[in-house]
Coordinates of C-alpha atoms and ligand atoms in Angstrom, one line a residue:
M1 CA -5.0 62.8 -16.0
T2 CA -3.9 61.5 -12.6
I3 CA -1.2 58.9 -12.9
P4 CA -1.5 56.3 -10.0
F5 CA 2.1 56.4 -8.9
P6 CA 2.6 54.0 -6.1
L7 CA 4.0 56.7 -3.8
Q8 CA 3.6 54.6 -0.7
L9 CA 6.1 52.1 -2.2
S10 CA 8.5 54.2 -4.2
Q11 CA 10.0 57.6 -4.6
N12 CA 11.8 56.8 -7.8
E13 CA 11.7 60.1 -9.7
A14 CA 13.5 58.7 -12.7
L15 CA 10.7 56.1 -13.1
F16 CA 7.9 58.6 -12.4
D17 CA 9.3 61.2 -14.9
W18 CA 9.8 58.5 -17.5
V19 CA 6.2 57.2 -17.1
A20 CA 4.7 60.8 -17.1
G21 CA 6.7 61.4 -20.3
K22 CA 5.2 58.4 -22.0
V23 CA 1.7 59.2 -20.8
A24 CA 2.1 62.7 -22.4
L25 CA 3.4 61.1 -25.7
C26 CA 0.9 58.2 -26.0
R27 CA -2.2 60.0 -24.5
P28 CA -4.0 56.9 -23.0
D29 CA -7.5 57.4 -21.4
N30 CA -6.3 55.7 -18.2
V31 CA -3.1 54.5 -16.5
H32 CA -3.1 51.3 -14.6
W33 CA 0.0 50.7 -12.4
C34 CA 0.4 46.9 -12.2
D35 CA 0.8 45.6 -8.6
G36 CA 1.2 42.0 -9.7
S37 CA -1.5 40.7 -7.4
D38 CA -3.9 37.7 -8.0
E39 CA -6.8 40.2 -7.9
E40 CA -5.3 42.2 -10.6
Y41 CA -4.8 39.0 -12.7
Q42 CA -8.5 38.2 -12.4
F43 CA -9.4 41.8 -13.2
L44 CA -7.3 41.8 -16.4
A45 CA -8.6 38.4 -17.5
Q46 CA -12.2 39.5 -16.9
K47 CA -11.6 42.7 -18.9
L48 CA -10.1 40.7 -21.8
V49 CA -13.1 38.3 -21.7
E50 CA -15.5 41.3 -22.0
S51 CA -13.5 42.7 -24.9
G52 CA -13.6 39.3 -26.7
T53 CA -9.8 38.8 -26.6
L54 CA -10.0 35.9 -24.3
A55 CA -12.5 33.0 -24.1
P56 CA -12.7 31.3 -20.7
L57 CA -12.1 27.6 -20.9
N58 CA -14.3 25.0 -19.2
S59 CA -13.4 25.6 -15.6
E60 CA -14.0 21.9 -14.7
L61 CA -11.6 20.7 -17.3
R62 CA -9.1 23.6 -17.2
P63 CA -9.6 25.8 -14.2
N64 CA -8.8 29.6 -14.4
S65 CA -7.6 29.2 -18.0
F66 CA -8.2 31.2 -21.2
L67 CA -7.9 31.0 -24.9
A68 CA -6.8 34.0 -27.0
R69 CA -7.1 34.0 -30.9
S70 CA -4.8 36.5 -32.4
D71 CA -5.2 38.4 -35.6
P72 CA -4.1 36.0 -38.3
R73 CA -1.5 38.6 -39.5
D74 CA 0.1 38.7 -36.0
V75 CA 1.1 35.1 -35.1
A76 CA 4.9 35.1 -34.6
R77 CA 8.1 37.1 -34.0
V78 CA 8.9 39.3 -37.0
E79 CA 12.6 39.2 -37.5
D80 CA 12.5 41.4 -40.6
R81 CA 10.9 44.1 -38.5
T82 CA 13.4 43.7 -35.6
F83 CA 16.1 46.4 -35.5
I84 CA 19.3 47.0 -33.5
C85 CA 19.8 50.8 -33.3
S86 CA 23.4 51.0 -32.3
K87 CA 25.5 54.0 -33.1
R88 CA 27.3 52.4 -36.0
P89 CA 26.0 49.6 -38.3
V90 CA 29.2 47.6 -37.5
D91 CA 28.1 47.4 -33.8
A92 CA 24.9 45.6 -34.9
G93 CA 26.9 43.3 -37.2
P94 CA 25.9 41.4 -40.3
T95 CA 23.2 39.3 -38.7
N96 CA 21.0 42.1 -37.4
N97 CA 18.9 44.8 -39.2
W98 CA 20.5 48.2 -38.2
R99 CA 18.8 51.6 -38.0
Q100 CA 20.4 54.9 -37.1
P101 CA 19.2 55.6 -33.5
K102 CA 18.1 59.2 -34.0
A103 CA 16.2 58.4 -37.3
M104 CA 14.5 55.4 -35.7
K105 CA 13.6 57.4 -32.6
A106 CA 12.1 60.1 -34.7
Q107 CA 10.0 57.6 -36.7
L108 CA 8.9 55.9 -33.5
L109 CA 8.0 59.2 -31.7
A110 CA 5.7 60.0 -34.7
L111 CA 4.1 56.6 -34.5
F112 CA 3.7 56.7 -30.7
D113 CA 2.2 60.2 -30.7
G114 CA -1.3 59.6 -29.3
C115 CA -1.2 55.9 -30.1
M116 CA -2.9 54.9 -26.8
Q117 CA -6.0 57.1 -27.2
G118 CA -9.1 55.4 -26.1
R119 CA -7.0 52.7 -24.4
T120 CA -5.5 52.0 -20.9
M121 CA -1.8 52.3 -20.4
Y122 CA -0.4 49.5 -18.2
V123 CA 2.8 50.1 -16.3
I124 CA 4.6 46.9 -15.4
P125 CA 7.8 46.9 -13.3
F126 CA 9.5 43.6 -13.7
C127 CA 12.6 41.8 -12.5
L128 CA 14.5 39.3 -14.6
G129 CA 16.2 36.8 -12.4
P130 CA 15.4 36.1 -8.7
L131 CA 14.5 39.3 -6.9
D132 CA 17.6 39.6 -4.7
S133 CA 20.0 38.1 -7.1
R134 CA 23.2 40.1 -7.9
I135 CA 22.7 39.1 -11.6
A136 CA 19.0 40.1 -11.7
R137 CA 18.1 43.2 -13.7
I138 CA 15.0 45.4 -13.6
G139 CA 12.9 46.7 -16.4
V140 CA 9.6 48.6 -16.7
E141 CA 7.3 47.9 -19.6
I142 CA 4.5 50.2 -20.6
T143 CA 1.9 48.7 -22.9
D144 CA -1.7 49.3 -24.0
S145 CA -2.3 45.6 -24.2
A146 CA -4.0 43.9 -21.2
Y147 CA -3.1 40.6 -22.8
V148 CA 0.6 41.6 -22.6
A149 CA 0.1 42.7 -18.9
L150 CA -1.5 39.3 -18.2
S151 CA 1.3 37.4 -19.9
M152 CA 4.0 39.4 -18.1
R153 CA 2.3 38.5 -14.9
L154 CA 2.7 34.8 -15.8
T155 CA 6.2 34.9 -17.1
T156 CA 8.1 37.5 -15.0
R157 CA 8.4 38.5 -11.4
C158 CA 6.5 41.8 -11.7
G159 CA 4.5 44.5 -9.8
D160 CA 5.0 46.0 -6.3
A161 CA 7.6 43.5 -5.3
V162 CA 10.1 44.9 -7.8
L163 CA 9.9 48.5 -6.5
R164 CA 11.9 47.6 -3.4
P165 CA 15.0 46.2 -5.2
L166 CA 14.7 49.0 -7.7
G167 CA 14.8 51.7 -5.0
E168 CA 15.6 55.1 -6.5
S169 CA 17.8 53.8 -9.2
D170 CA 17.3 54.9 -12.8
G171 CA 19.1 51.8 -14.0
F172 CA 16.0 50.1 -15.3
V173 CA 15.6 49.0 -18.9
R174 CA 12.9 51.1 -20.5
C175 CA 10.4 49.1 -22.6
V176 CA 7.7 50.9 -24.5
H177 CA 5.0 48.9 -26.3
S178 CA 1.9 49.8 -28.2
L179 CA -0.5 47.8 -30.3
G180 CA -0.5 50.8 -32.6
M181 CA -4.3 51.0 -32.9
P182 CA -5.7 54.0 -31.0
L183 CA -9.4 54.1 -30.6
G184 CA -11.0 57.3 -31.8
E185 CA -14.2 58.7 -30.2
G186 CA -16.9 56.1 -30.4
A187 CA -14.8 53.7 -32.5
E188 CA -15.4 49.9 -32.1
D189 CA -12.5 47.9 -30.8
V190 CA -11.5 44.4 -32.3
P191 CA -10.6 41.4 -30.2
W192 CA -6.9 41.5 -31.2
P193 CA -5.9 45.0 -32.1
C194 CA -2.6 45.4 -33.9
N195 CA -1.1 47.3 -36.8
P196 CA 0.7 44.9 -39.1
E197 CA 1.6 47.5 -41.7
N198 CA 3.6 49.5 -39.2
R199 CA 5.5 46.9 -37.1
Y200 CA 8.8 47.9 -35.4
I201 CA 10.7 46.0 -32.8
A202 CA 13.5 48.4 -32.1
H203 CA 16.3 48.0 -29.6
F204 CA 18.6 50.9 -28.4
P205 CA 21.4 49.0 -26.7
D206 CA 23.4 52.1 -25.7
S207 CA 20.5 53.7 -23.8
R208 CA 19.1 50.3 -22.8
Q209 CA 15.7 51.0 -24.4
I210 CA 13.2 48.8 -26.3
W211 CA 10.4 50.3 -28.4
S212 CA 7.9 48.0 -30.0
F213 CA 4.9 49.0 -32.2
G214 CA 2.2 47.3 -34.1
S215 CA 2.2 43.7 -32.7
G216 CA 0.6 42.1 -29.7
Y217 CA 2.2 38.7 -30.1
G218 CA 4.8 36.9 -28.1
G219 CA 8.4 37.9 -28.5
N220 CA 7.3 41.1 -30.3
A221 CA 5.3 42.4 -27.4
L222 CA 6.4 40.6 -24.2
L223 CA 9.5 42.8 -24.2
A224 CA 11.1 41.1 -21.1
K225 CA 11.7 37.9 -23.1
K226 CA 13.7 38.0 -26.3
C227 CA 14.1 41.8 -26.5
F228 CA 15.5 42.4 -23.0
A229 CA 16.6 39.0 -21.6
L230 CA 18.6 38.3 -24.8
R231 CA 19.2 41.2 -27.1
V232 CA 19.7 44.0 -24.6
A233 CA 21.0 41.7 -21.9
S234 CA 23.7 40.3 -24.3
V235 CA 25.0 43.9 -24.6
M236 CA 24.8 44.4 -20.8
A237 CA 26.6 41.0 -20.3
R238 CA 29.4 41.9 -22.8
D239 CA 29.9 45.3 -20.9
E240 CA 29.7 43.7 -17.4
G241 CA 31.5 40.4 -18.0
W242 CA 28.7 37.9 -17.9
M243 CA 26.7 35.9 -20.5
A244 CA 23.0 36.2 -21.6
E245 CA 22.3 33.0 -23.5
H246 CA 19.5 31.2 -25.4
M247 CA 19.8 28.2 -23.2
L248 CA 17.7 25.9 -21.1
I249 CA 18.9 25.0 -17.6
L250 CA 18.3 21.5 -16.1
G251 CA 19.3 19.8 -12.9
L252 CA 20.4 16.1 -13.3
T253 CA 20.5 13.8 -10.3
N254 CA 22.0 10.3 -10.4
P255 CA 20.7 7.3 -8.4
Q256 CA 23.2 8.1 -5.6
G257 CA 21.6 11.5 -5.1
E258 CA 24.5 13.5 -6.6
K259 CA 23.3 16.5 -8.7
K260 CA 24.8 18.5 -11.5
Y261 CA 23.3 21.4 -13.6
I262 CA 23.5 21.6 -17.3
A263 CA 22.8 24.4 -19.7
A264 CA 21.9 23.8 -23.3
A265 CA 21.5 25.8 -26.5
F266 CA 19.5 24.5 -29.5
P267 CA 18.0 26.4 -32.5
S268 CA 14.3 26.3 -32.7
A269 CA 12.4 23.0 -33.3
C270 CA 14.9 20.8 -31.5
G271 CA 12.8 20.0 -28.5
K272 CA 14.3 22.4 -26.0
T273 CA 11.3 22.6 -23.7
N274 CA 11.0 18.7 -23.9
L275 CA 14.7 18.3 -22.8
A276 CA 14.3 20.9 -20.0
M277 CA 11.3 18.9 -18.6
M278 CA 12.4 15.4 -19.5
T279 CA 11.3 12.3 -17.7
P280 CA 14.4 10.0 -17.9
S281 CA 14.0 6.5 -19.1
L282 CA 16.9 5.4 -16.9
P283 CA 15.8 4.1 -13.5
G284 CA 16.9 6.2 -10.6
W285 CA 17.9 9.3 -12.7
K286 CA 16.0 12.5 -12.2
V287 CA 15.8 15.7 -14.4
E288 CA 14.5 19.0 -12.9
C289 CA 13.8 22.2 -14.8
V290 CA 15.3 25.5 -13.9
G291 CA 14.4 27.1 -17.2
D292 CA 13.4 26.2 -20.8
D293 CA 14.6 29.1 -22.9
I294 CA 17.1 31.7 -21.4
A295 CA 20.0 31.5 -19.1
W296 CA 22.1 34.3 -17.5
L297 CA 25.5 32.9 -16.6
R298 CA 28.2 34.5 -14.5
V299 CA 31.6 33.3 -13.1
K300 CA 31.5 33.9 -9.3
A301 CA 34.3 34.4 -6.8
D302 CA 34.7 30.7 -6.3
G303 CA 35.7 30.4 -10.0
R304 CA 32.6 28.4 -11.0
M305 CA 30.0 29.4 -13.5
Y306 CA 26.4 30.0 -12.1
A307 CA 23.2 30.4 -14.0
V308 CA 19.8 31.9 -13.2
N309 CA 16.7 31.7 -15.4
P310 CA 15.7 35.4 -15.9
E311 CA 12.1 34.3 -16.6
F312 CA 9.4 33.1 -14.2
G313 CA 7.2 31.2 -16.6
F314 CA 6.9 29.4 -19.9
F315 CA 5.8 30.6 -23.3
G316 CA 6.0 27.2 -25.0
V317 CA 5.0 25.9 -28.4
A318 CA 1.8 23.9 -28.0
P319 CA 1.8 21.7 -31.2
G320 CA 3.7 18.5 -30.6
T321 CA 3.4 18.7 -26.8
S322 CA 1.7 15.5 -25.4
Y323 CA 1.8 13.0 -22.5
A324 CA 4.1 11.0 -24.8
T325 CA 6.6 13.8 -25.6
N326 CA 6.5 15.9 -22.5
P327 CA 4.3 14.8 -19.5
N328 CA 5.6 17.5 -17.2
A329 CA 4.6 20.2 -19.6
M330 CA 1.1 18.6 -19.9
D331 CA 0.8 18.6 -16.1
T332 CA 2.0 22.2 -16.0
L333 CA -1.0 23.1 -18.2
K334 CA -3.7 21.6 -16.1
R335 CA -4.9 25.0 -14.8
D336 CA -4.1 28.7 -14.7
V337 CA -2.9 28.8 -18.3
L338 CA -3.2 31.4 -21.1
F339 CA -3.3 29.6 -24.5
T340 CA -2.9 31.5 -27.7
N341 CA -4.0 30.2 -31.2
V342 CA -4.7 26.6 -30.1
A343 CA -8.0 24.9 -31.2
Q344 CA -11.0 24.6 -28.9
T345 CA -13.0 21.4 -28.3
P346 CA -16.8 21.4 -28.2
D347 CA -16.7 21.0 -24.4
G348 CA -14.6 24.1 -24.0
D349 CA -11.2 22.6 -23.6
V350 CA -8.1 23.0 -25.9
W351 CA -6.4 20.8 -28.5
W352 CA -3.5 21.0 -30.8
E353 CA -1.7 18.8 -33.4
G354 CA 0.2 16.1 -31.7
M355 CA -1.7 16.3 -28.4
T356 CA -3.5 13.1 -28.8
R357 CA -3.0 10.1 -31.1
E358 CA -6.6 10.5 -32.6
K359 CA -7.8 13.8 -33.9
P360 CA -11.0 15.0 -32.3
P361 CA -13.9 14.7 -34.8
H362 CA -15.0 18.5 -34.4
L363 CA -13.1 21.5 -33.3
T364 CA -13.1 25.3 -33.6
D365 CA -9.7 26.1 -35.1
W366 CA -7.4 28.9 -34.1
R367 CA -9.1 31.3 -36.5
G368 CA -12.5 30.5 -34.9
E369 CA -13.7 28.4 -37.9
E370 CA -15.3 24.9 -37.8
W371 CA -12.7 22.2 -38.2
T372 CA -12.8 18.4 -38.8
P373 CA -9.9 16.0 -39.5
E374 CA -10.7 16.4 -43.1
S375 CA -9.9 20.1 -43.1
E376 CA -6.9 21.1 -45.1
T377 CA -5.3 23.5 -42.5
P378 CA -4.1 22.7 -39.0
A379 CA -6.5 23.2 -36.1
A380 CA -3.9 25.0 -34.0
H381 CA -1.5 27.5 -35.5
P382 CA 2.0 25.9 -35.8
N383 CA 3.3 28.6 -33.5
A384 CA 0.4 28.3 -31.0
R385 CA 1.5 28.9 -27.4
F386 CA 0.9 28.2 -23.8
T387 CA 1.8 30.7 -21.1
A388 CA 2.1 29.4 -17.5
R389 CA 4.0 30.0 -14.3
A390 CA 7.2 27.9 -14.0
S391 CA 6.2 27.0 -10.4
Q392 CA 3.3 24.9 -11.9
C393 CA 5.7 22.5 -13.5
P394 CA 5.8 19.3 -11.5
S395 CA 9.6 18.9 -12.2
I396 CA 10.5 22.5 -11.4
D397 CA 13.9 22.6 -9.7
P398 CA 13.9 23.6 -6.0
A399 CA 16.6 26.1 -6.9
Y400 CA 14.9 27.8 -9.8
D401 CA 14.3 31.0 -7.8
D402 CA 17.5 30.8 -5.8
P403 CA 19.3 34.2 -6.0
R404 CA 22.6 32.5 -5.9
G405 CA 21.9 30.7 -9.2
V406 CA 22.9 27.1 -9.9
P407 CA 26.5 25.9 -10.6
I408 CA 26.8 24.7 -14.2
S409 CA 28.9 21.6 -14.9
A410 CA 28.3 21.3 -18.6
I411 CA 27.1 23.3 -21.5
L412 CA 25.5 21.5 -24.5
F413 CA 25.1 22.7 -28.1
G414 CA 22.7 20.8 -30.3
G415 CA 21.1 21.0 -33.7
R416 CA 18.9 19.0 -36.1
R417 CA 21.5 17.1 -38.2
P418 CA 20.4 14.0 -40.1
G419 CA 24.0 13.2 -41.0
T420 CA 27.6 14.0 -40.1
V421 CA 27.3 14.9 -36.4
P422 CA 27.4 12.1 -33.9
L423 CA 25.0 11.6 -31.0
V424 CA 27.4 13.2 -28.6
F425 CA 31.0 14.4 -28.4
E426 CA 33.0 16.5 -25.9
A427 CA 35.1 19.5 -26.8
R428 CA 38.8 19.5 -25.9
D429 CA 38.6 22.8 -24.0
W430 CA 36.6 26.0 -23.7
A431 CA 38.0 27.5 -26.9
H432 CA 37.2 24.3 -28.8
G433 CA 33.7 24.3 -27.2
T434 CA 33.2 27.9 -28.3
F435 CA 34.2 26.8 -31.8
I436 CA 31.6 24.0 -31.8
G437 CA 28.9 26.5 -30.5
S438 CA 29.7 28.9 -33.2
T439 CA 29.0 26.3 -35.9
I440 CA 25.8 24.7 -34.6
A441 CA 23.2 24.2 -37.3
S442 CA 19.9 22.6 -38.2
E443 CA 19.0 21.1 -41.5
T444 CA 15.9 22.7 -42.9
T445 CA 12.8 20.5 -43.2
A446 CA 10.3 23.1 -44.6
A447 CA 9.2 21.7 -47.9
A448 CA 7.1 24.8 -48.4
S449 CA 10.1 27.1 -48.7
G450 CA 11.7 24.6 -51.2
Q451 CA 14.8 24.5 -49.0
V452 CA 14.8 20.9 -47.7
G453 CA 18.2 19.7 -46.6
Q454 CA 19.9 23.1 -46.3
I455 CA 22.2 23.7 -43.4
R456 CA 21.3 26.8 -41.4
R457 CA 24.1 27.8 -39.1
D458 CA 22.9 29.5 -35.9
P459 CA 25.9 30.2 -33.6
M460 CA 25.0 29.4 -30.0
A461 CA 21.3 29.5 -31.2
M462 CA 21.7 33.3 -30.8
L463 CA 21.4 34.4 -34.4
P464 CA 18.1 36.3 -34.0
F465 CA 18.9 37.3 -30.4
C466 CA 22.4 38.7 -30.2
G467 CA 22.1 42.5 -29.6
Y468 CA 25.6 43.2 -31.1
H469 CA 28.1 42.0 -33.7
M470 CA 28.1 38.2 -33.6
G471 CA 31.8 38.1 -34.2
D472 CA 32.4 40.3 -31.1
Y473 CA 29.9 38.0 -29.2
L474 CA 32.1 35.0 -30.0
A475 CA 35.1 37.0 -28.8
H476 CA 33.3 37.6 -25.5
W477 CA 32.8 33.8 -25.2
L478 CA 36.6 33.4 -25.6
D479 CA 37.2 36.0 -22.9
I480 CA 35.3 34.1 -20.2
P481 CA 38.2 31.8 -19.1
S482 CA 40.3 34.8 -18.1
S483 CA 38.0 35.2 -15.0
T484 CA 38.7 31.6 -13.7
T485 CA 40.8 28.5 -14.1
P486 CA 40.1 25.9 -16.8
D487 CA 39.2 23.1 -14.4
K488 CA 36.4 25.2 -12.9
L489 CA 34.7 26.0 -16.2
P490 CA 31.8 23.9 -17.5
K491 CA 32.8 21.2 -19.9
I492 CA 31.3 21.7 -23.4
F493 CA 29.5 19.0 -25.4
A494 CA 27.7 18.7 -28.7
V495 CA 24.6 16.6 -29.0
N496 CA 22.5 15.5 -32.0
W497 CA 19.3 13.5 -31.3
F498 CA 18.3 13.7 -35.0
R499 CA 20.8 11.5 -36.9
K500 CA 19.1 9.4 -39.5
G501 CA 19.9 6.0 -41.0
E502 CA 20.0 5.0 -44.7
D503 CA 16.2 4.3 -44.5
G504 CA 15.6 8.0 -43.5
K505 CA 14.4 7.0 -40.0
F506 CA 15.8 8.5 -36.8
L507 CA 18.4 6.2 -35.3
W508 CA 18.0 7.5 -31.7
P509 CA 14.7 7.3 -29.8
G510 CA 15.2 10.7 -28.2
F511 CA 12.9 12.1 -25.4
G512 CA 13.4 10.2 -22.1
D513 CA 16.2 8.2 -23.7
N514 CA 18.3 11.3 -24.1
A515 CA 19.0 10.7 -20.3
R516 CA 21.4 8.1 -21.5
V517 CA 23.5 10.8 -23.1
L518 CA 23.1 13.1 -20.1
K519 CA 24.3 10.2 -17.9
W520 CA 27.6 9.9 -20.0
I521 CA 28.0 13.7 -19.8
F522 CA 27.4 13.7 -16.0
E523 CA 30.0 10.9 -15.6
R524 CA 32.5 12.6 -17.9
C525 CA 32.2 15.7 -15.7
D526 CA 33.2 13.4 -12.8
G527 CA 36.3 12.2 -14.7
Q528 CA 34.8 8.8 -15.6
H529 CA 35.0 7.1 -19.0
A530 CA 38.0 7.3 -21.2
G531 CA 36.0 8.1 -24.3
R532 CA 37.3 7.7 -27.8
E533 CA 39.4 10.5 -29.3
T534 CA 38.3 11.6 -32.8
P535 CA 39.3 14.6 -34.9
I536 CA 36.2 16.5 -33.8
G537 CA 36.3 15.6 -30.1
T538 CA 35.7 12.8 -27.7
V539 CA 32.8 10.4 -28.4
P540 CA 31.7 7.6 -25.9
A541 CA 33.9 4.5 -26.3
H542 CA 32.2 1.2 -27.0
G543 CA 30.2 0.2 -23.9
E544 CA 30.3 3.6 -22.2
L545 CA 26.8 4.7 -23.1
D546 CA 24.2 3.1 -20.9
L547 CA 21.9 1.3 -23.4
S548 CA 20.3 -1.1 -20.9
G549 CA 16.7 -1.9 -21.8
L550 CA 17.1 -0.2 -25.1
N551 CA 16.6 -2.1 -28.3
L552 CA 19.3 -0.5 -30.5
S553 CA 21.1 -2.5 -33.1
D554 CA 24.9 -2.5 -33.2
G555 CA 24.7 -0.9 -36.7
A556 CA 22.5 1.9 -35.4
L557 CA 24.9 2.6 -32.5
E558 CA 27.9 2.5 -34.9
T559 CA 26.3 5.1 -37.2
L560 CA 25.2 7.3 -34.2
M561 CA 28.9 7.4 -33.1
E562 CA 30.4 7.6 -36.5
V563 CA 32.9 10.4 -37.4
D564 CA 33.2 10.2 -41.2
S565 CA 36.3 12.2 -42.1
E566 CA 35.1 12.9 -45.6
A567 CA 31.8 14.2 -44.4
W568 CA 33.7 16.3 -41.8
R569 CA 36.0 17.7 -44.5
I570 CA 32.8 18.9 -46.3
E571 CA 31.6 20.3 -42.9
A572 CA 34.8 22.1 -42.4
T573 CA 34.5 23.8 -45.8
S574 CA 30.9 24.8 -44.9
I575 CA 32.2 26.3 -41.6
R576 CA 34.8 28.2 -43.5
E577 CA 32.1 29.7 -45.7
H578 CA 29.9 30.5 -42.6
Y579 CA 32.9 32.3 -41.0
V580 CA 33.2 34.7 -44.0
L581 CA 30.1 36.4 -42.6
F582 CA 32.0 37.7 -39.5
G583 CA 34.8 39.3 -41.6
E584 CA 37.5 40.8 -39.4
H585 CA 35.4 40.4 -36.3
L586 CA 35.9 36.6 -36.4
P587 CA 38.2 35.9 -33.4
F588 CA 41.6 34.5 -34.6
E589 CA 41.2 31.7 -32.0
L590 CA 38.2 30.3 -34.0
R591 CA 40.1 30.5 -37.3
D592 CA 42.8 28.5 -35.5
E593 CA 40.4 25.9 -34.2
L594 CA 39.1 25.5 -37.8
E595 CA 42.6 25.1 -39.1
E596 CA 43.4 22.5 -36.4
L597 CA 40.3 20.6 -37.2
E598 CA 41.2 20.6 -40.9
K599 CA 44.7 19.3 -40.0
R600 CA 43.3 16.5 -37.9
L601 CA 40.9 15.5 -40.7
A602 CA 43.6 15.5 -43.4
Ligands
O2Y701 O1 6.9 33.7 -32.0 C1 7.1 34.1 -30.8 O2 6.9 35.2 -30.6 C2 7.7 33.2 -29.9 S1 9.4 32.8 -30.2 C3 9.9 31.9 -28.8 C4 9.1 31.7 -27.7 C5 9.5 31.0 -26.6 C6 10.8 30.5 -26.7 N1 11.6 30.7 -27.7 C7 11.2 31.3 -28.8 C8 12.2 31.4 -29.9 O3 11.9 31.9 -31.0 O4 13.3 31.0 -29.7
MN702 MN1 13.7 30.5 -27.6

């Protein structure tokens, strides 16, 4: 077979040899070298419509947009099938599944042998981060899924434009993906091929490789996202002295036109995309979005920390997104969107739970079945997604593609905590902030799993995404100040929008009103507000939080800011138990921080 190497654009032998090797292994019928053009996007979409994977939406209501319905067995990231194949189990740590690299590779080679027969192999060079940024890194994904090729086109900088910065370097991350469903001679295809019995999402951090088999969905298949931009990048970042974090990045401008950038980490289901795209309720304040999920951070020569969003698009959860919760997301989705597992309206548009106050009377649900409000299952899958270019977001930050990155003034850690944790507090310094980040948690709400009210700790929201030992990762955080001076580092804050009153209702309105908290943070970064010292950090003193126009009772405000020593002593015990997980890899500085907290609470 002839492989369409783009010889007029590149002489990269390492790349060509690697692709030729994978063609020999996977034995596709054709190879399509992705150029990243608009024509190619239309070609792929058309092909997916013909194969039944995509349904075009009503072009008058949602131009150039498509709906995919996945196999019901392939609807989310599969953490139990995700592996870190480092040399020693201890390098993966207690929070990852480990496999011995040679054994895993042998297993994968057997699975990949001929796995693309009857299919086309797509070769997708992509760049994480702005093309000419020092912090950007290049990868190449090969896949037999046109849906993945299309999604990569929306969420990464990809195609011919990447070959120039790659040059003849062999320093690209090798990403190999297959749906794991070869098509034998004359075999019928299905709309969403996959192989749920043989799923592997395997990372080889030492050789910077990712191999994924059996799933076509999201983070399992779009290898640039969680697999590269977090798991493999966290290892690269440790080795090279920067940080790959599960953080949104936003720009915040005050009424005087001064701007600061904030990065923020939250476990899932805490409204990260909503915060990144927030419309502030405070007059004159503006929030602009640099990214909604991942940040790569590095201290530069001026001693300040800069961030880039390695991604170029959004892969957001649709359910719960509405003009009330996130108008900028809704406007991002007006056209040129790939939806997955949402419901379809009779007039060929999309719908999901929470999109409108009233449920439509008739829908086709995410499985393709008739649906009415009386149906017992949701119309959209709870993990239904929208995929769209970041540039379509009306509040996209002008610097979102700036190769220099944006200077970060504050880092926020959040979680879903009905009790104990105040609305906002500031860490004393970087080490204390690292301590706070290492303890963030959400309280579980899933009645189905029978675990309501359990605290799940998720250090820096990185638990499923750190490519090495989480204790060593925390040590890496503590090493960051050695490359600068304390005054230049971002200030670190904890936030909790989810505190509840005795009646079980949320005390804080959230959404646009979170801008009031961002305002206090902004002004603290400018040295304003004395704050009130507490054993856990500095909370806003009475009158410091701008509550103008907000109908909040004094009692609610008091509870929101309350630091209950007894509750925090219980919290400290729970942190001590959580730290047991890291064994000898827990940095002594964090043990010291915990002891200091306990002393202050005594
Ligand atoms: O289920 C998936 O494959 C998507 S997971 C995801 C997608 C976008 C942003 N964040 C996440 C996440 O799990 O953190
Ligand atoms: Mn995420």
